[in-house]
PDB file of C-alpha atoms in Angstrom:
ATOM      1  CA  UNK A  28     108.959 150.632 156.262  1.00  0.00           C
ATOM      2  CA  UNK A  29     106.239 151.767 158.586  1.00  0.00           C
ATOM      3  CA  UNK A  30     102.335 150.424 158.335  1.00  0.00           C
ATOM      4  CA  UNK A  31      99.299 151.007 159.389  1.00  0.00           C
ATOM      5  CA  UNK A  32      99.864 147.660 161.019  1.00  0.00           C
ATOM      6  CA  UNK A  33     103.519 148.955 162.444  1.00  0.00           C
ATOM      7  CA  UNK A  34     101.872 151.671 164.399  1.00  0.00           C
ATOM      8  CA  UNK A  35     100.974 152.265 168.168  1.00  0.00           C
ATOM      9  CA  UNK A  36      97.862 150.544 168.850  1.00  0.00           C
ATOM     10  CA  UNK A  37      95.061 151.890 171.334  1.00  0.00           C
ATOM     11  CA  UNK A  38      94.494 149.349 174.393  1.00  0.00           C
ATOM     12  CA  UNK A  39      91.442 146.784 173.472  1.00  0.00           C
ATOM     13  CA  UNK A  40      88.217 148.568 173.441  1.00  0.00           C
ATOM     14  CA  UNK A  41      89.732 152.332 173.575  1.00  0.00           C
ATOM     15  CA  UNK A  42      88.668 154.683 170.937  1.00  0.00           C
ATOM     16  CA  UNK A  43      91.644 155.872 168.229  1.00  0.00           C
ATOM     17  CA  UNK A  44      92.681 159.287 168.929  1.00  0.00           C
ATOM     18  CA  UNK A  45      90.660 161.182 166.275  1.00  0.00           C
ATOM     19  CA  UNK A  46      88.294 158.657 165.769  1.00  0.00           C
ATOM     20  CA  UNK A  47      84.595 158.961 166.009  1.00  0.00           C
ATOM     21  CA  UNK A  48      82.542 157.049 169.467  1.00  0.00           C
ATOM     22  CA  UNK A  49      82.214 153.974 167.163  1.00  0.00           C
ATOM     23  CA  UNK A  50      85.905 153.873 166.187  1.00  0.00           C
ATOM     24  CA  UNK A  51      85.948 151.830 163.041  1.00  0.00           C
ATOM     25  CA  UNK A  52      88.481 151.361 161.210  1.00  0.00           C
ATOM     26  CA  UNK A  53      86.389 153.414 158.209  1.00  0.00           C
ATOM     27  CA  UNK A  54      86.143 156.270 160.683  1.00  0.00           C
ATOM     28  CA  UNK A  55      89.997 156.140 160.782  1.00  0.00           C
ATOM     29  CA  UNK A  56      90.491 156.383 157.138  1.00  0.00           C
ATOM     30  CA  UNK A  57      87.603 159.163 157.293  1.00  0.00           C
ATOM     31  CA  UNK A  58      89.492 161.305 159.618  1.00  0.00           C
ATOM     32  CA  UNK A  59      92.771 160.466 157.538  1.00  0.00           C
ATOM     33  CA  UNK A  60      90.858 161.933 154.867  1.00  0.00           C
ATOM     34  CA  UNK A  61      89.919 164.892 156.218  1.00  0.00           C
ATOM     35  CA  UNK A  62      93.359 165.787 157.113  1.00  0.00           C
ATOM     36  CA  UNK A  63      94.865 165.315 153.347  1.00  0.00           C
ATOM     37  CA  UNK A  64      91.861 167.293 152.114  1.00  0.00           C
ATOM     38  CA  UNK A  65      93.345 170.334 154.343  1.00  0.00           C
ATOM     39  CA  UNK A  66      96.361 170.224 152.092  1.00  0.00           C
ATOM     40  CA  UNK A  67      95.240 169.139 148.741  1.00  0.00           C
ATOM     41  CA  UNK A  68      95.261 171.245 145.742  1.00  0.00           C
ATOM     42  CA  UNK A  69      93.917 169.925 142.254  1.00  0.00           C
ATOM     43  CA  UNK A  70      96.628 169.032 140.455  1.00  0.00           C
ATOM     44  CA  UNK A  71      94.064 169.857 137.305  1.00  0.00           C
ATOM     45  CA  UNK A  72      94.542 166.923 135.248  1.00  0.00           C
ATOM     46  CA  UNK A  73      92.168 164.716 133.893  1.00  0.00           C
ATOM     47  CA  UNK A  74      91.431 160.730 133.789  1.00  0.00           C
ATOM     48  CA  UNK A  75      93.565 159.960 131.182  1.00  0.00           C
ATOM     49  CA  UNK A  76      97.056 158.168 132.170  1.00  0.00           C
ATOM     50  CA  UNK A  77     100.434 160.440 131.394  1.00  0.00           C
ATOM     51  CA  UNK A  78     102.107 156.815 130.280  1.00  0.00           C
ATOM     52  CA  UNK A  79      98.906 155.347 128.802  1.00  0.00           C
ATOM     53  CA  UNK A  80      99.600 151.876 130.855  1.00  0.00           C
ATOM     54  CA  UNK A  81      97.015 150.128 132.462  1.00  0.00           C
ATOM     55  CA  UNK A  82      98.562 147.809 135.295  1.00  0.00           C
ATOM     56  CA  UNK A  83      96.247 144.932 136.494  1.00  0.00           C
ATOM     57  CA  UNK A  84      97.766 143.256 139.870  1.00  0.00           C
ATOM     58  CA  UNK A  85      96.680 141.314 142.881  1.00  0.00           C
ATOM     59  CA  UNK A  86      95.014 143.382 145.795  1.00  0.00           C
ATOM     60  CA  UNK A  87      97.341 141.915 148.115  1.00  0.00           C
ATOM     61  CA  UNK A  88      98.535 144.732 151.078  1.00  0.00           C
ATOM     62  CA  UNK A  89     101.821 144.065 150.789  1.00  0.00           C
ATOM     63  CA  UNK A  90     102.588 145.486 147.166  1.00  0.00           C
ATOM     64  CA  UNK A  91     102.578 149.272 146.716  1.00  0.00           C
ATOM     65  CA  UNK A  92     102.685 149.376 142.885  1.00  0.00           C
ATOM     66  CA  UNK A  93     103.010 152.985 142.659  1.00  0.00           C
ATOM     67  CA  UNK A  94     106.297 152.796 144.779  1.00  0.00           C
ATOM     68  CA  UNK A  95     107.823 149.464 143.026  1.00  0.00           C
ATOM     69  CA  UNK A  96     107.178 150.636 140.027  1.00  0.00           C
ATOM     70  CA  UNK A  97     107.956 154.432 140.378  1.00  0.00           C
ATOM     71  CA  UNK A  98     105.090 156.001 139.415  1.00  0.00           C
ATOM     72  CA  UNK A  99     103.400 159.403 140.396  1.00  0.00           C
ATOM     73  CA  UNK A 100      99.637 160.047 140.984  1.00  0.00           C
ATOM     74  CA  UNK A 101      97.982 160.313 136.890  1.00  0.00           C
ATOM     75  CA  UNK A 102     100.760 158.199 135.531  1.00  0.00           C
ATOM     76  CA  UNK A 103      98.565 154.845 135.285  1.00  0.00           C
ATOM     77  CA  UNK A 104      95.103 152.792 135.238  1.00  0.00           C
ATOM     78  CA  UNK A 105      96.011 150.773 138.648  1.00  0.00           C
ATOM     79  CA  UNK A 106      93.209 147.695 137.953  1.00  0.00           C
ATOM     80  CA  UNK A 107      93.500 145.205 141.015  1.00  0.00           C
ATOM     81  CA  UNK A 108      91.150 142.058 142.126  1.00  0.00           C
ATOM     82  CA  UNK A 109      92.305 139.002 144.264  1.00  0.00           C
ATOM     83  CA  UNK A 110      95.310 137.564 142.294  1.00  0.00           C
ATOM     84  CA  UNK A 111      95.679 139.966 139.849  1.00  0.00           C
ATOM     85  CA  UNK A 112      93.677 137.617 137.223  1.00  0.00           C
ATOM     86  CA  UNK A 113      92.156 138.620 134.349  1.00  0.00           C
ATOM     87  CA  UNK A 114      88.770 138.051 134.472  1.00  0.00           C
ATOM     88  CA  UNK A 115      85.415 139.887 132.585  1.00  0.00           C
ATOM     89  CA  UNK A 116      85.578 142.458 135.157  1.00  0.00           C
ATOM     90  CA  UNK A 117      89.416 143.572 134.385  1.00  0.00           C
ATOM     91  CA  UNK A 118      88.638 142.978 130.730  1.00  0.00           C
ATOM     92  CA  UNK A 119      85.841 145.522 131.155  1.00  0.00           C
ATOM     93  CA  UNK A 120      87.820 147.525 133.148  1.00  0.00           C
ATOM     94  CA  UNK A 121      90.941 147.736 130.589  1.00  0.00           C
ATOM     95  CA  UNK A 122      88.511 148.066 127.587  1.00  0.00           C
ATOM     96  CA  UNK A 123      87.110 151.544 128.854  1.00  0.00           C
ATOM     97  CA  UNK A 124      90.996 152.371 129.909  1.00  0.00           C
ATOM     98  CA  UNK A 125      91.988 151.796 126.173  1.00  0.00           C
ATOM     99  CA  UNK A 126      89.067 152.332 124.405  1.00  0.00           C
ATOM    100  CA  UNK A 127      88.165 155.884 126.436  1.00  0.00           C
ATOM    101  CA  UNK A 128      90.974 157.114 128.281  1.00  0.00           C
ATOM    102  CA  UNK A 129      93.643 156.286 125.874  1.00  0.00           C
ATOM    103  CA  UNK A 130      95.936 153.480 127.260  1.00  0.00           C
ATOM    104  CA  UNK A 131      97.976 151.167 125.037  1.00  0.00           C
ATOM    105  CA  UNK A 132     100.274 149.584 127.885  1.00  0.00           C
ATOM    106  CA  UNK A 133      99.106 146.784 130.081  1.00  0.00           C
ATOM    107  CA  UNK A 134     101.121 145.249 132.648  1.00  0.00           C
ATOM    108  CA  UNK A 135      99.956 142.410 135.024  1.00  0.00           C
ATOM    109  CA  UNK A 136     101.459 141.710 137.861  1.00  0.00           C
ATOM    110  CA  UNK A 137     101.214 138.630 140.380  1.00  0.00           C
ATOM    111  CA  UNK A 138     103.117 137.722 143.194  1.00  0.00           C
ATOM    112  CA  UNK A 139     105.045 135.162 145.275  1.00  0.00           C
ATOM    113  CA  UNK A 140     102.735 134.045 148.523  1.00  0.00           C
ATOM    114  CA  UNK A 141      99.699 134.925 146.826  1.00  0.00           C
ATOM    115  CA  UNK A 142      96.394 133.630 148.806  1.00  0.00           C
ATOM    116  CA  UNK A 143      94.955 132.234 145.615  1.00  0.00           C
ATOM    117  CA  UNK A 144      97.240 129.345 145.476  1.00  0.00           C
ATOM    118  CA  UNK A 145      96.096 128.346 149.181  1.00  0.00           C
ATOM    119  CA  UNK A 146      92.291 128.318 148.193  1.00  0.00           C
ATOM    120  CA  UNK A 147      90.537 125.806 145.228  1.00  0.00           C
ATOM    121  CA  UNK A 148      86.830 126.311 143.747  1.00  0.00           C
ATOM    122  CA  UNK A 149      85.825 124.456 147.008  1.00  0.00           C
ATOM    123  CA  UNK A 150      85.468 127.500 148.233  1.00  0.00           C
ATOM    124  CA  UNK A 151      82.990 128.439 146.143  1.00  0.00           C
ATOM    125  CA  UNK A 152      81.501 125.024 147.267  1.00  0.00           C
ATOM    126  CA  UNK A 153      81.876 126.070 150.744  1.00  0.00           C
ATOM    127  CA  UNK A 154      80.167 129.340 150.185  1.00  0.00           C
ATOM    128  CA  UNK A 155      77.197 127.416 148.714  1.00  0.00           C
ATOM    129  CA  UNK A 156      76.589 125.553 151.573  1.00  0.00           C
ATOM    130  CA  UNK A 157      76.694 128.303 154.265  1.00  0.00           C
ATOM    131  CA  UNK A 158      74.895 130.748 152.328  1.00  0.00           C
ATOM    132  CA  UNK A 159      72.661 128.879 150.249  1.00  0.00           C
ATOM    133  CA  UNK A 160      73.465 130.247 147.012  1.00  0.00           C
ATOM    134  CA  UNK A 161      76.700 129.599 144.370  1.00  0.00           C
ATOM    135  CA  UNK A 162      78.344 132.720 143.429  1.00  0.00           C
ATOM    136  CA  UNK A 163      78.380 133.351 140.031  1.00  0.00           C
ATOM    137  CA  UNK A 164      82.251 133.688 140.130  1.00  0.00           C
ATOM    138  CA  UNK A 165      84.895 131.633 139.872  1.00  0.00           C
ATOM    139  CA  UNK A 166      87.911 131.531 142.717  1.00  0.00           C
ATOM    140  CA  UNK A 167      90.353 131.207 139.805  1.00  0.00           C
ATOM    141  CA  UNK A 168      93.123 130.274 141.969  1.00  0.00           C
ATOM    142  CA  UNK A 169      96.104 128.481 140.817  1.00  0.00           C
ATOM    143  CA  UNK A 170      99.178 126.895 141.669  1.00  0.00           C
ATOM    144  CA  UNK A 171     101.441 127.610 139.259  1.00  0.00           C
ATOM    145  CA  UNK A 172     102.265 131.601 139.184  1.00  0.00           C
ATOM    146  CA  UNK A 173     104.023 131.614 136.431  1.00  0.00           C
ATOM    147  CA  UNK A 174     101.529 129.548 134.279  1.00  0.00           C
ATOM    148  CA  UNK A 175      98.845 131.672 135.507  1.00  0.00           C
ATOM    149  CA  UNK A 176     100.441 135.308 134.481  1.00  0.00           C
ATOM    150  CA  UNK A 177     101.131 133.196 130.810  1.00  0.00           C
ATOM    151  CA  UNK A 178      97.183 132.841 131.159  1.00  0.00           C
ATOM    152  CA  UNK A 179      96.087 136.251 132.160  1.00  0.00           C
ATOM    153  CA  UNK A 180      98.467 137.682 128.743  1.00  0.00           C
ATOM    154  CA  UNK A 181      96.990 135.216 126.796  1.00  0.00           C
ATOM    155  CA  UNK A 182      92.930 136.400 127.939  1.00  0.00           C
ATOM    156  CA  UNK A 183      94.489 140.119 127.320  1.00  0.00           C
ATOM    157  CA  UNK A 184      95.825 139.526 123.871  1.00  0.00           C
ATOM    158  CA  UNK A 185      93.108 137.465 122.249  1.00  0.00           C
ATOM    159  CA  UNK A 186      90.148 139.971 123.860  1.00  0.00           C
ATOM    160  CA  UNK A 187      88.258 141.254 120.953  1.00  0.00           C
ATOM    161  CA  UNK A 188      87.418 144.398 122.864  1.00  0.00           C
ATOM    162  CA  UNK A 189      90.739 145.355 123.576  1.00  0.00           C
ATOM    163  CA  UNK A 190      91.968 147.786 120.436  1.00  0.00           C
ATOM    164  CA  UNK A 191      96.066 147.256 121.576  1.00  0.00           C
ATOM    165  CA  UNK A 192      97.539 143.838 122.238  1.00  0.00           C
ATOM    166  CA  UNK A 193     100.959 144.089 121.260  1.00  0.00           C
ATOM    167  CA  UNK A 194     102.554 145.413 124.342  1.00  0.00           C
ATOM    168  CA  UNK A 195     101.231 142.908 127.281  1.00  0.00           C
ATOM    169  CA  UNK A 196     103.758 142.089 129.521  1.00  0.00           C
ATOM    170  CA  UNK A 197     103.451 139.710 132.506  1.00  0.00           C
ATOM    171  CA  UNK A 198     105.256 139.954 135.730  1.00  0.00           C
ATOM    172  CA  UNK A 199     105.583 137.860 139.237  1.00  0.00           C
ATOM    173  CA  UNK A 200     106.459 140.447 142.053  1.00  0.00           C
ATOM    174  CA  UNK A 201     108.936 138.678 144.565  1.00  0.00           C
ATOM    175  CA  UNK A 202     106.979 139.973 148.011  1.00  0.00           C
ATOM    176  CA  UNK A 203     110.508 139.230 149.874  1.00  0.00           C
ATOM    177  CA  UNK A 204     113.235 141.166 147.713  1.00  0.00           C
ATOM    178  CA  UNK A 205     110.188 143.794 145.668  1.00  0.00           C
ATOM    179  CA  UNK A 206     111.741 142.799 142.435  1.00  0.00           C
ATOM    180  CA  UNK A 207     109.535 141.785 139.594  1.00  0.00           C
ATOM    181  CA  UNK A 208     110.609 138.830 137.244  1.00  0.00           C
ATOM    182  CA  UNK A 209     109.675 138.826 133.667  1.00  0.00           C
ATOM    183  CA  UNK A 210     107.404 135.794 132.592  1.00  0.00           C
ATOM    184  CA  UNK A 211     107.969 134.860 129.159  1.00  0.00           C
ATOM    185  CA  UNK A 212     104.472 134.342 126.994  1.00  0.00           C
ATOM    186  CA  UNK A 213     105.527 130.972 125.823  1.00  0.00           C
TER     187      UNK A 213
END
């Protein structure tokens, strides 16, 4: 598999080929833009998923959901956040999906290696005393996966804003083989 990170880097300092003076990274992904708006054509649907699934995972680089998964562009709500957890935010997030667009699928999806089970909510401790102010969020890492997927159904299922519960399904995404495992609710 080839990367962004896998590719021919410019010597320290030098300007990407096709990059603007400052050459930032943005500028890259500006000018990558540019270049699939020369081919794109509106493939005229709207914002409402063809398999009316929502799938809430960790933003981690290394999984490409859309390939591990098999889906095409319009096929799914793609919700991520730093270990895939379900917080307000995703709960807001999936309630509009749902409630508005029509899904009635949600599939979460964590995975070995994740960051969160490095960090505690001494980071959020940490952050307090450089910056001088607590965020209001929490870390909500963990060091069980497993347990934590079993948490992030339960938040789904027993969401009063959510109008479908019965099919949540939970998942741990092995970053080594790109097979997901099945994590039963119980």
């Amino acid at each position: 598999m080839t990367t962004s990170a896998s590719l021919p880097t410019e010597p320290e300092g030098a300007i990407p080929t096709g990059a603007r003076e400052d050459g930032t990274v943005t500028d890259r992904l500006v000018d990558a833009n540019t270049r699939y708006a020369a081919g794109f054509t509106d493939p005229g649907m709207d914002a409402r998923p063809v398999l009316r699934v929502a799938v809430v995972a960790c933003m981690d680089a290394r999984l490409d959901l859309h390939a591990a998964l098999g889906l095409e562009l319009g096929d799914c709500h793609t919700i991520r956040n730093a270990g895939g957890v379900v917080t307000d935010d995703v709960i807001r997030s999936l309630t509009i999906s749902q409630r508005a667009l029509g899904t009635r699928s949600v599939a979460l999806i964590h995975h070995t290696g994740c960051g969160l089970e490095s960090l505690t909510e001494e980071f959020r401790h940490d952050l307090e005393m450089e910056v001088g102010q607590r965020p209001a969020w929490a870390v909500e890492s963990f060091r069980d996966v497993d347990q934590d997927v079993r948490q992030s159904m339960q938040r789904v299922r027993t969401s009063p804003f959510l109008l479908h519960s019965d099919d949540v399904r939970g998942f741990v995404f092995d970053v080594h083989t790109g097979l997901l495992r099945e994590i039963d609710p119980a």
